[in-house]
Each structure stands twice: as C-alpha cells, then as structure tokens.
Amino acid sequence: MIKGSLPALVTPFANGQLDLDTLKKLVEWHVEQGTHGLVPVGTTGESPTLSHSEHDKVVETVVEASNGRLPVVAGAGSNNTAETVRLVQAAKAAGATAALVVTPYYNKPSQRGLIAHYTAAADCGLPIIIYNIPGRSVVDMSPETMGELAKHEMIVGVKDSTGDVGRVLAQRITCGTDFIQVSGEDAQALGHRAMGGQGCISVTANVAPKLCAEFQDAMSAGDFDAALAYQDRLMPLHQAIFTEPGLVGAKYGMSLLGMCSEDVRSPLTGLLDETKAKMRAAMVHAGLLN
C-alpha cells in the first residue's frame, strides 16, 4: 500500500546533466533510512525542466534501483491530456507502482474536464494518485468530483495540497475509506494523519528521511504524543526548506549531508546566504548536523 513517508525525490545533477549514479545512491539511502515509498519526477524532482527522455530515464532508474523494495509513484502529470497519457504509459512500462497526476495547470479545466482528463490517464491501466494543488494549478478538484473519479478502479488516491485538512473527512465520505489520502504539505502532515490520512509525499524527507519515516511510524502505531515530539524537531526544517522554493532548500540540505550537489536548473537559483544559515540552524535543531 502507498502510505507513510514518501519523499518527493529530488533529481540530482552534475554539470547540468542527470547524475544517475547519485540517484541510485539516494534510493539505497532511503531504503536504509526506513522510507516507505519513493515519488520521482514530481515538481520537487524538477520535472518542468526535464526533457521527456530524461523524465523517463529517472523513473526507470528509480524503479530499477528500488528493485521492488519500495513502491514507486512516478510523476506523470501535464496540462495536456495526450502528454499525460504518454507519461503514464511510460511509467507503467518502467514498472512503477502508480502514477502521480497533477490537476491540469494554467488552462483551468472545469470539473467535467477534470473527469475526462483523469479517466483518460486511468484507462492506461496503472493506478493513479490525483495531485490536487490549487495554489499552483489554479484549479481545485471538488470532493464530489473526486468521489466520481474514485469509482474508476485505477484511481486509487489523492495527494492533497489544498492546505485544508478538513478535505480528508469530506473525501472519506465521497471516495470511501479505502481511498488513499496522503498530504502534500509537510507542516500539516500530523493534522492530516489525525483526520484519517495515510501519509505524506514529503519534501523534508529528502533531508531527514529517517526522522520523517519514524514520525509516520509513530502515527501508524497510534502514538500521537511521540509524533508531536518528532514534529517539534522537524518544524523548523519544514519552515527553512520552504523559505525559498522547497526543492532548492532540500538540495542544499542534502549537500550539507554529502548526499548530492545543490545544483538546480534555471529558472531556479541557489539559496541566499541567509536562507542557508536558516537551513543549517534547522538541521542542527533536528539533530542532523552537529
């Protein structure tokens, strides 16, 4: 099952090119650290700046490196339905567990348009996780629409980045209690889980995979006091990572741990010095650095 701590994997670069050797090492690191699943080539994986061949290669590499030890939910979203179908088909061919499909951004489809778009993706025969992030896509999928889509046997869950933990309860009613609901907001992961969610597709888990996995394990065991203690350690890191675009903060934090370079592709840039200082302090607070 897709649940627990699910890092939205960064895509490592070396001199502007894919660094697949480091990507494989990151997969091994996540297995060792107790991560519950991997989500490559989402926005945190810099999918907007990857070519189609690079996108496919990252998914293939993560699936091969994980070798069945962790579920792999491959980013496969676009605001073009035909392109989304191609990405889902490629993820299926690579052996991914499921595909993460974002609500089409910029062109603002109606709820009927969303149903058509997701039905086409799901008809490819790979389980689909809806990615609802109205703050970026400028379209919000209603719980009623999600409930209609949940009737499709291949539409199995949602990554919710609406910022409204109450959506979990509304979607339990429209989609059923077996429908997978994971948070897309690190700072809200505790509340989302308490409302009935099953995990978090996390940016912070790139930097603190063991802590994020243990945080989710505590909630799975029903120990919310322990989970709150983990959240206290992690909250400054959540805040520091998202001071500037989250993937930039995540890559910088990982560079401090020697896990990958901090290189990102334009139009993103490296962190300001004051943000770097904030990241270092948050990682010390979390016990990741001395």
C-alpha positions as a Markdown table, in Angstrom:
| # | Residue | x | y | z |
|---|---|---|---|---|
| 1 | Met | 0.0 | 0.0 | 0.0 |
| 2 | Ile | 1.1 | 3.6 | -0.7 |
| 3 | Lys | 1.4 | 5.1 | 2.8 |
| 4 | Gly | 3.8 | 6.6 | 5.3 |
| 5 | Ser | 6.8 | 8.7 | 4.4 |
| 6 | Leu | 7.0 | 9.2 | 0.7 |
| 7 | Pro | 9.9 | 11.5 | -0.3 |
| 8 | Ala | 9.2 | 13.6 | -3.4 |
| 9 | Leu | 12.6 | 12.8 | -4.7 |
| 10 | Val | 15.0 | 15.5 | -5.9 |
| 11 | Thr | 16.7 | 14.8 | -9.3 |
| 12 | Pro | 20.5 | 15.1 | -8.8 |
| 13 | Phe | 22.5 | 16.9 | -11.4 |
| 14 | Ala | 26.3 | 17.1 | -12.2 |
| 15 | Asn | 27.4 | 19.9 | -14.5 |
| 16 | Gly | 23.8 | 20.4 | -15.6 |
| 17 | Gln | 23.2 | 16.7 | -16.6 |
| 18 | Leu | 21.4 | 13.9 | -14.9 |
| 19 | Asp | 23.5 | 12.3 | -12.2 |
| 20 | Leu | 22.1 | 8.8 | -12.3 |
| 21 | Asp | 24.8 | 7.3 | -10.1 |
| 22 | Thr | 23.9 | 9.6 | -7.3 |
| 23 | Leu | 20.2 | 9.0 | -7.9 |
| 24 | Lys | 20.8 | 5.2 | -7.4 |
| 25 | Lys | 22.7 | 6.0 | -4.1 |
| 26 | Leu | 19.8 | 8.1 | -2.9 |
| 27 | Val | 17.4 | 5.2 | -3.5 |
| 28 | Glu | 19.7 | 2.9 | -1.4 |
| 29 | Trp | 19.9 | 5.6 | 1.3 |
| 30 | His | 16.1 | 5.8 | 1.5 |
| 31 | Val | 15.8 | 2.1 | 1.8 |
| 32 | Glu | 18.4 | 2.1 | 4.7 |
| 33 | Gln | 16.7 | 5.1 | 6.4 |
| 34 | Gly | 13.2 | 3.4 | 6.5 |
| 35 | Thr | 11.4 | 5.4 | 3.9 |
| 36 | His | 8.1 | 3.8 | 2.9 |
| 37 | Gly | 8.0 | 4.7 | -0.8 |
| 38 | Leu | 9.5 | 7.0 | -3.5 |
| 39 | Val | 8.0 | 9.7 | -5.7 |
| 40 | Pro | 10.4 | 10.6 | -8.5 |
| 41 | Val | 9.9 | 13.4 | -11.2 |
| 42 | Gly | 7.3 | 15.5 | -9.4 |
| 43 | Thr | 7.8 | 19.2 | -9.1 |
| 44 | Thr | 10.4 | 18.6 | -6.4 |
| 45 | Gly | 12.2 | 16.4 | -9.0 |
| 46 | Glu | 12.4 | 19.4 | -11.3 |
| 47 | Ser | 10.1 | 17.8 | -13.8 |
| 48 | Pro | 9.3 | 21.1 | -15.6 |
| 49 | Thr | 12.9 | 21.4 | -16.7 |
| 50 | Leu | 13.5 | 17.7 | -17.7 |
| 51 | Ser | 13.1 | 16.5 | -21.2 |
| 52 | His | 10.8 | 13.7 | -21.9 |
| 53 | Ser | 13.7 | 11.3 | -22.3 |
| 54 | Glu | 15.2 | 12.5 | -19.0 |
| 55 | His | 11.9 | 12.1 | -17.3 |
| 56 | Asp | 11.5 | 8.6 | -18.4 |
| 57 | Lys | 15.1 | 7.7 | -17.5 |
| 58 | Val | 14.7 | 9.0 | -13.9 |
| 59 | Val | 11.6 | 6.8 | -13.5 |
| 60 | Glu | 13.4 | 3.8 | -15.0 |
| 61 | Thr | 16.4 | 4.3 | -12.8 |
| 62 | Val | 14.4 | 4.6 | -9.5 |
| 63 | Val | 12.3 | 1.6 | -10.3 |
| 64 | Glu | 15.4 | -0.5 | -11.2 |
| 65 | Ala | 17.4 | 0.7 | -8.1 |
| 66 | Ser | 14.5 | 0.1 | -5.7 |
| 67 | Asn | 14.1 | -3.4 | -7.1 |
| 68 | Gly | 10.7 | -4.0 | -5.5 |
| 69 | Arg | 11.8 | -3.0 | -2.1 |
| 70 | Leu | 9.7 | 0.2 | -2.1 |
| 71 | Pro | 6.7 | 1.3 | -4.1 |
| 72 | Val | 7.5 | 3.9 | -6.7 |
| 73 | Val | 4.9 | 6.5 | -7.6 |
| 74 | Ala | 6.1 | 8.2 | -10.7 |
| 75 | Gly | 5.2 | 11.8 | -11.5 |
| 76 | Ala | 3.2 | 11.8 | -14.8 |
| 77 | Gly | 1.2 | 15.0 | -14.9 |
| 78 | Ser | 0.8 | 17.6 | -17.5 |
| 79 | Asn | -1.9 | 20.1 | -18.6 |
| 80 | Asn | -2.0 | 18.3 | -21.9 |
| 81 | Thr | -4.1 | 15.1 | -21.6 |
| 82 | Ala | -2.3 | 13.4 | -24.5 |
| 83 | Glu | 1.1 | 14.1 | -22.9 |
| 84 | Thr | -0.2 | 12.8 | -19.5 |
| 85 | Val | -1.3 | 9.6 | -21.1 |
| 86 | Arg | 2.2 | 9.2 | -22.7 |
| 87 | Leu | 3.8 | 9.8 | -19.3 |
| 88 | Val | 1.5 | 7.3 | -17.5 |
| 89 | Gln | 2.2 | 4.7 | -20.2 |
| 90 | Ala | 5.9 | 5.2 | -19.8 |
| 91 | Ala | 5.7 | 4.9 | -16.0 |
| 92 | Lys | 3.7 | 1.6 | -16.5 |
| 93 | Ala | 6.3 | 0.3 | -18.9 |
| 94 | Ala | 9.1 | 1.1 | -16.5 |
| 95 | Gly | 7.4 | -0.9 | -13.7 |
| 96 | Ala | 6.2 | 1.9 | -11.5 |
| 97 | Thr | 3.7 | 1.1 | -8.8 |
| 98 | Ala | 1.4 | 4.1 | -9.6 |
| 99 | Ala | 1.5 | 7.4 | -11.3 |
| 100 | Leu | 1.0 | 10.8 | -9.6 |
| 101 | Val | -1.1 | 13.0 | -11.9 |
| 102 | Val | -1.5 | 16.7 | -11.2 |
| 103 | Thr | -4.6 | 18.7 | -11.9 |
| 104 | Pro | -4.0 | 20.4 | -15.3 |
| 105 | Tyr | -2.4 | 23.8 | -14.6 |
| 106 | Tyr | -2.9 | 27.1 | -16.3 |
| 107 | Asn | -5.7 | 26.1 | -18.7 |
| 108 | Lys | -8.2 | 25.7 | -15.8 |
| 109 | Pro | -10.5 | 22.9 | -16.9 |
| 110 | Ser | -14.0 | 22.5 | -15.5 |
| 111 | Gln | -14.9 | 19.7 | -13.2 |
| 112 | Arg | -16.2 | 17.8 | -16.3 |
| 113 | Gly | -12.8 | 18.4 | -17.9 |
| 114 | Leu | -11.0 | 17.0 | -14.9 |
| 115 | Ile | -13.1 | 13.9 | -15.1 |
| 116 | Ala | -12.3 | 13.4 | -18.7 |
| 117 | His | -8.6 | 14.1 | -18.1 |
| 118 | Tyr | -8.2 | 11.6 | -15.2 |
| 119 | Thr | -10.3 | 9.0 | -16.9 |
| 120 | Ala | -8.0 | 9.0 | -19.9 |
| 121 | Ala | -5.0 | 8.6 | -17.6 |
| 122 | Ala | -6.6 | 5.8 | -15.6 |
| 123 | Asp | -7.6 | 3.9 | -18.7 |
| 124 | Cys | -3.9 | 3.3 | -19.3 |
| 125 | Gly | -4.2 | 0.6 | -16.6 |
| 126 | Leu | -1.7 | 2.0 | -14.0 |
| 127 | Pro | -3.1 | 3.1 | -10.6 |
| 128 | Ile | -3.4 | 6.8 | -10.4 |
| 129 | Ile | -2.9 | 9.2 | -7.5 |
| 130 | Ile | -4.6 | 12.5 | -8.1 |
| 131 | Tyr | -2.4 | 15.5 | -7.2 |
| 132 | Asn | -4.7 | 18.4 | -6.1 |
| 133 | Ile | -2.7 | 21.6 | -5.6 |
| 134 | Pro | -4.9 | 24.6 | -6.5 |
| 135 | Gly | -2.3 | 27.1 | -5.3 |
| 136 | Arg | -0.1 | 26.1 | -8.3 |
| 137 | Ser | -2.6 | 24.7 | -10.8 |
| 138 | Val | -5.3 | 27.3 | -10.2 |
| 139 | Val | -8.0 | 24.6 | -10.4 |
| 140 | Asp | -9.4 | 22.8 | -7.4 |
| 141 | Met | -10.9 | 19.3 | -7.7 |
| 142 | Ser | -14.1 | 19.2 | -5.5 |
| 143 | Pro | -14.6 | 16.2 | -3.2 |
| 144 | Glu | -17.7 | 15.4 | -5.3 |
| 145 | Thr | -15.6 | 15.2 | -8.5 |
| 146 | Met | -13.0 | 13.1 | -6.7 |
| 147 | Gly | -15.8 | 10.8 | -5.5 |
| 148 | Glu | -16.9 | 10.3 | -9.1 |
| 149 | Leu | -13.4 | 9.5 | -10.2 |
| 150 | Ala | -12.8 | 7.1 | -7.3 |
| 151 | Lys | -15.4 | 4.8 | -8.9 |
| 152 | His | -12.7 | 4.1 | -11.5 |
| 153 | Glu | -10.8 | 1.0 | -10.3 |
| 154 | Met | -7.5 | 2.6 | -11.3 |
| 155 | Ile | -8.0 | 5.9 | -9.5 |
| 156 | Val | -6.9 | 4.9 | -6.0 |
| 157 | Gly | -5.9 | 8.0 | -4.0 |
| 158 | Val | -5.0 | 11.7 | -3.7 |
| 159 | Lys | -2.0 | 13.8 | -2.7 |
| 160 | Asp | -3.8 | 16.8 | -1.1 |
| 161 | Ser | -2.0 | 20.1 | -1.2 |
| 162 | Thr | -5.1 | 22.3 | -0.7 |
| 163 | Gly | -4.0 | 23.3 | 2.8 |
| 164 | Asp | -7.4 | 22.2 | 4.2 |
| 165 | Val | -7.1 | 19.1 | 6.4 |
| 166 | Gly | -10.9 | 19.0 | 6.6 |
| 167 | Arg | -10.8 | 17.8 | 3.0 |
| 168 | Val | -9.7 | 14.4 | 4.4 |
| 169 | Leu | -13.1 | 13.9 | 6.1 |
| 170 | Ala | -15.1 | 15.2 | 3.1 |
| 171 | Gln | -13.2 | 12.9 | 0.8 |
| 172 | Arg | -13.6 | 9.9 | 3.1 |
| 173 | Ile | -17.4 | 10.5 | 2.6 |
| 174 | Thr | -17.3 | 10.9 | -1.2 |
| 175 | Cys | -14.5 | 8.5 | -2.0 |
| 176 | Gly | -14.7 | 5.8 | 0.7 |
| 177 | Thr | -12.4 | 4.9 | 3.5 |
| 178 | Asp | -10.2 | 2.7 | 1.3 |
| 179 | Phe | -9.3 | 5.6 | -0.9 |
| 180 | Ile | -5.6 | 6.6 | -0.2 |
| 181 | Gln | -5.2 | 10.1 | 1.1 |
| 182 | Val | -1.7 | 11.5 | 1.6 |
| 183 | Ser | -0.7 | 15.0 | 2.5 |
| 184 | Gly | 1.4 | 17.2 | 0.2 |
| 185 | Glu | 2.2 | 19.6 | 3.0 |
| 186 | Asp | 4.9 | 18.7 | 5.4 |
| 187 | Ala | 3.8 | 21.1 | 8.1 |
| 188 | Gln | 0.3 | 19.7 | 8.0 |
| 189 | Ala | 1.2 | 16.0 | 8.0 |
| 190 | Leu | 0.3 | 15.5 | 11.6 |
| 191 | Gly | -3.1 | 17.0 | 11.3 |
| 192 | His | -3.8 | 15.3 | 8.0 |
| 193 | Arg | -3.0 | 11.9 | 9.5 |
| 194 | Ala | -5.1 | 12.6 | 12.6 |
| 195 | Met | -8.1 | 13.3 | 10.3 |
| 196 | Gly | -7.7 | 9.9 | 8.6 |
| 197 | Gly | -4.9 | 10.4 | 6.1 |
| 198 | Gln | -2.3 | 7.7 | 5.5 |
| 199 | Gly | 1.0 | 9.5 | 4.9 |
| 200 | Cys | 2.8 | 12.4 | 3.3 |
| 201 | Ile | 4.5 | 13.0 | 0.0 |
| 202 | Ser | 7.3 | 15.0 | 1.6 |
| 203 | Val | 10.0 | 17.4 | 0.6 |
| 204 | Thr | 11.6 | 17.4 | 4.0 |
| 205 | Ala | 12.0 | 13.6 | 3.8 |
| 206 | Asn | 14.8 | 14.2 | 1.2 |
| 207 | Val | 16.9 | 15.8 | 4.0 |
| 208 | Ala | 15.6 | 13.9 | 7.0 |
| 209 | Pro | 14.3 | 10.5 | 5.7 |
| 210 | Lys | 14.8 | 8.6 | 9.0 |
| 211 | Leu | 13.0 | 11.2 | 11.1 |
| 212 | Cys | 10.1 | 11.5 | 8.6 |
| 213 | Ala | 9.7 | 7.7 | 8.5 |
| 214 | Glu | 9.8 | 7.4 | 12.3 |
| 215 | Phe | 7.3 | 10.3 | 12.5 |
| 216 | Gln | 4.9 | 8.4 | 10.2 |
| 217 | Asp | 5.5 | 5.1 | 12.0 |
| 218 | Ala | 4.6 | 6.7 | 15.3 |
| 219 | Met | 1.2 | 7.8 | 13.9 |
| 220 | Ser | 0.6 | 4.4 | 12.4 |
| 221 | Ala | 1.1 | 3.0 | 15.9 |
| 222 | Gly | -1.4 | 5.5 | 17.2 |
| 223 | Asp | 1.3 | 7.3 | 19.3 |
| 224 | Phe | 0.5 | 10.9 | 18.5 |
| 225 | Asp | 2.5 | 12.1 | 21.5 |
| 226 | Ala | 5.6 | 10.7 | 20.0 |
| 227 | Ala | 4.6 | 12.0 | 16.6 |
| 228 | Leu | 4.2 | 15.5 | 18.1 |
| 229 | Ala | 7.7 | 15.3 | 19.5 |
| 230 | Tyr | 9.0 | 14.4 | 16.0 |
| 231 | Gln | 7.1 | 17.3 | 14.6 |
| 232 | Asp | 8.7 | 19.7 | 17.1 |
| 233 | Arg | 12.1 | 18.6 | 15.8 |
| 234 | Leu | 11.1 | 18.8 | 12.2 |
| 235 | Met | 9.0 | 22.0 | 12.1 |
| 236 | Pro | 11.9 | 24.5 | 11.8 |
| 237 | Leu | 13.3 | 22.4 | 9.0 |
| 238 | His | 9.9 | 22.4 | 7.2 |
| 239 | Gln | 9.9 | 26.2 | 7.5 |
| 240 | Ala | 13.5 | 26.6 | 6.4 |
| 241 | Ile | 13.2 | 24.4 | 3.4 |
| 242 | Phe | 10.2 | 26.4 | 2.1 |
| 243 | Thr | 11.8 | 29.9 | 2.7 |
| 244 | Glu | 12.7 | 29.7 | -1.0 |
| 245 | Pro | 11.4 | 27.1 | -3.5 |
| 246 | Gly | 11.4 | 23.8 | -1.5 |
| 247 | Leu | 13.4 | 21.7 | -3.8 |
| 248 | Val | 16.3 | 24.2 | -3.7 |
| 249 | Gly | 16.3 | 24.1 | 0.1 |
| 250 | Ala | 16.1 | 20.3 | 0.0 |
| 251 | Lys | 19.1 | 20.0 | -2.3 |
| 252 | Tyr | 21.1 | 22.4 | -0.2 |
| 253 | Gly | 20.3 | 20.4 | 3.0 |
| 254 | Met | 21.3 | 17.2 | 1.2 |
| 255 | Ser | 24.6 | 18.8 | 0.0 |
| 256 | Leu | 25.4 | 19.5 | 3.7 |
| 257 | Leu | 24.9 | 15.8 | 4.3 |
| 258 | Gly | 27.1 | 14.9 | 1.4 |
| 259 | Met | 24.2 | 13.2 | -0.4 |
| 260 | Cys | 24.0 | 15.2 | -3.6 |
| 261 | Ser | 25.1 | 18.6 | -5.1 |
| 262 | Glu | 22.9 | 21.6 | -4.6 |
| 263 | Asp | 22.7 | 22.2 | -8.4 |
| 264 | Val | 19.3 | 23.2 | -9.7 |
| 265 | Arg | 18.2 | 24.1 | -13.2 |
| 266 | Ser | 17.1 | 27.6 | -14.3 |
| 267 | Pro | 14.9 | 29.4 | -13.7 |
| 268 | Leu | 15.6 | 28.3 | -10.1 |
| 269 | Thr | 18.7 | 29.6 | -8.4 |
| 270 | Gly | 20.8 | 28.6 | -5.4 |
| 271 | Leu | 19.8 | 29.8 | -1.9 |
| 272 | Leu | 20.6 | 33.2 | -0.4 |
| 273 | Asp | 23.2 | 33.2 | 2.3 |
| 274 | Glu | 20.6 | 34.0 | 5.0 |
| 275 | Thr | 18.4 | 31.0 | 3.9 |
| 276 | Lys | 21.5 | 28.8 | 4.0 |
| 277 | Ala | 22.1 | 29.9 | 7.6 |
| 278 | Lys | 18.5 | 29.2 | 8.4 |
| 279 | Met | 18.7 | 25.7 | 6.9 |
| 280 | Arg | 21.9 | 24.9 | 8.9 |
| 281 | Ala | 20.3 | 26.0 | 12.1 |
| 282 | Ala | 17.1 | 23.9 | 11.4 |
| 283 | Met | 19.2 | 20.8 | 10.7 |
| 284 | Val | 21.1 | 21.3 | 13.9 |
| 285 | His | 17.8 | 21.6 | 15.8 |
| 286 | Ala | 16.6 | 18.4 | 14.2 |
| 287 | Gly | 19.8 | 16.6 | 15.1 |
| 288 | Leu | 21.0 | 16.1 | 11.5 |
| 289 | Leu | 24.1 | 18.3 | 11.9 |
| 290 | Asn | 26.3 | 19.0 | 14.9 |
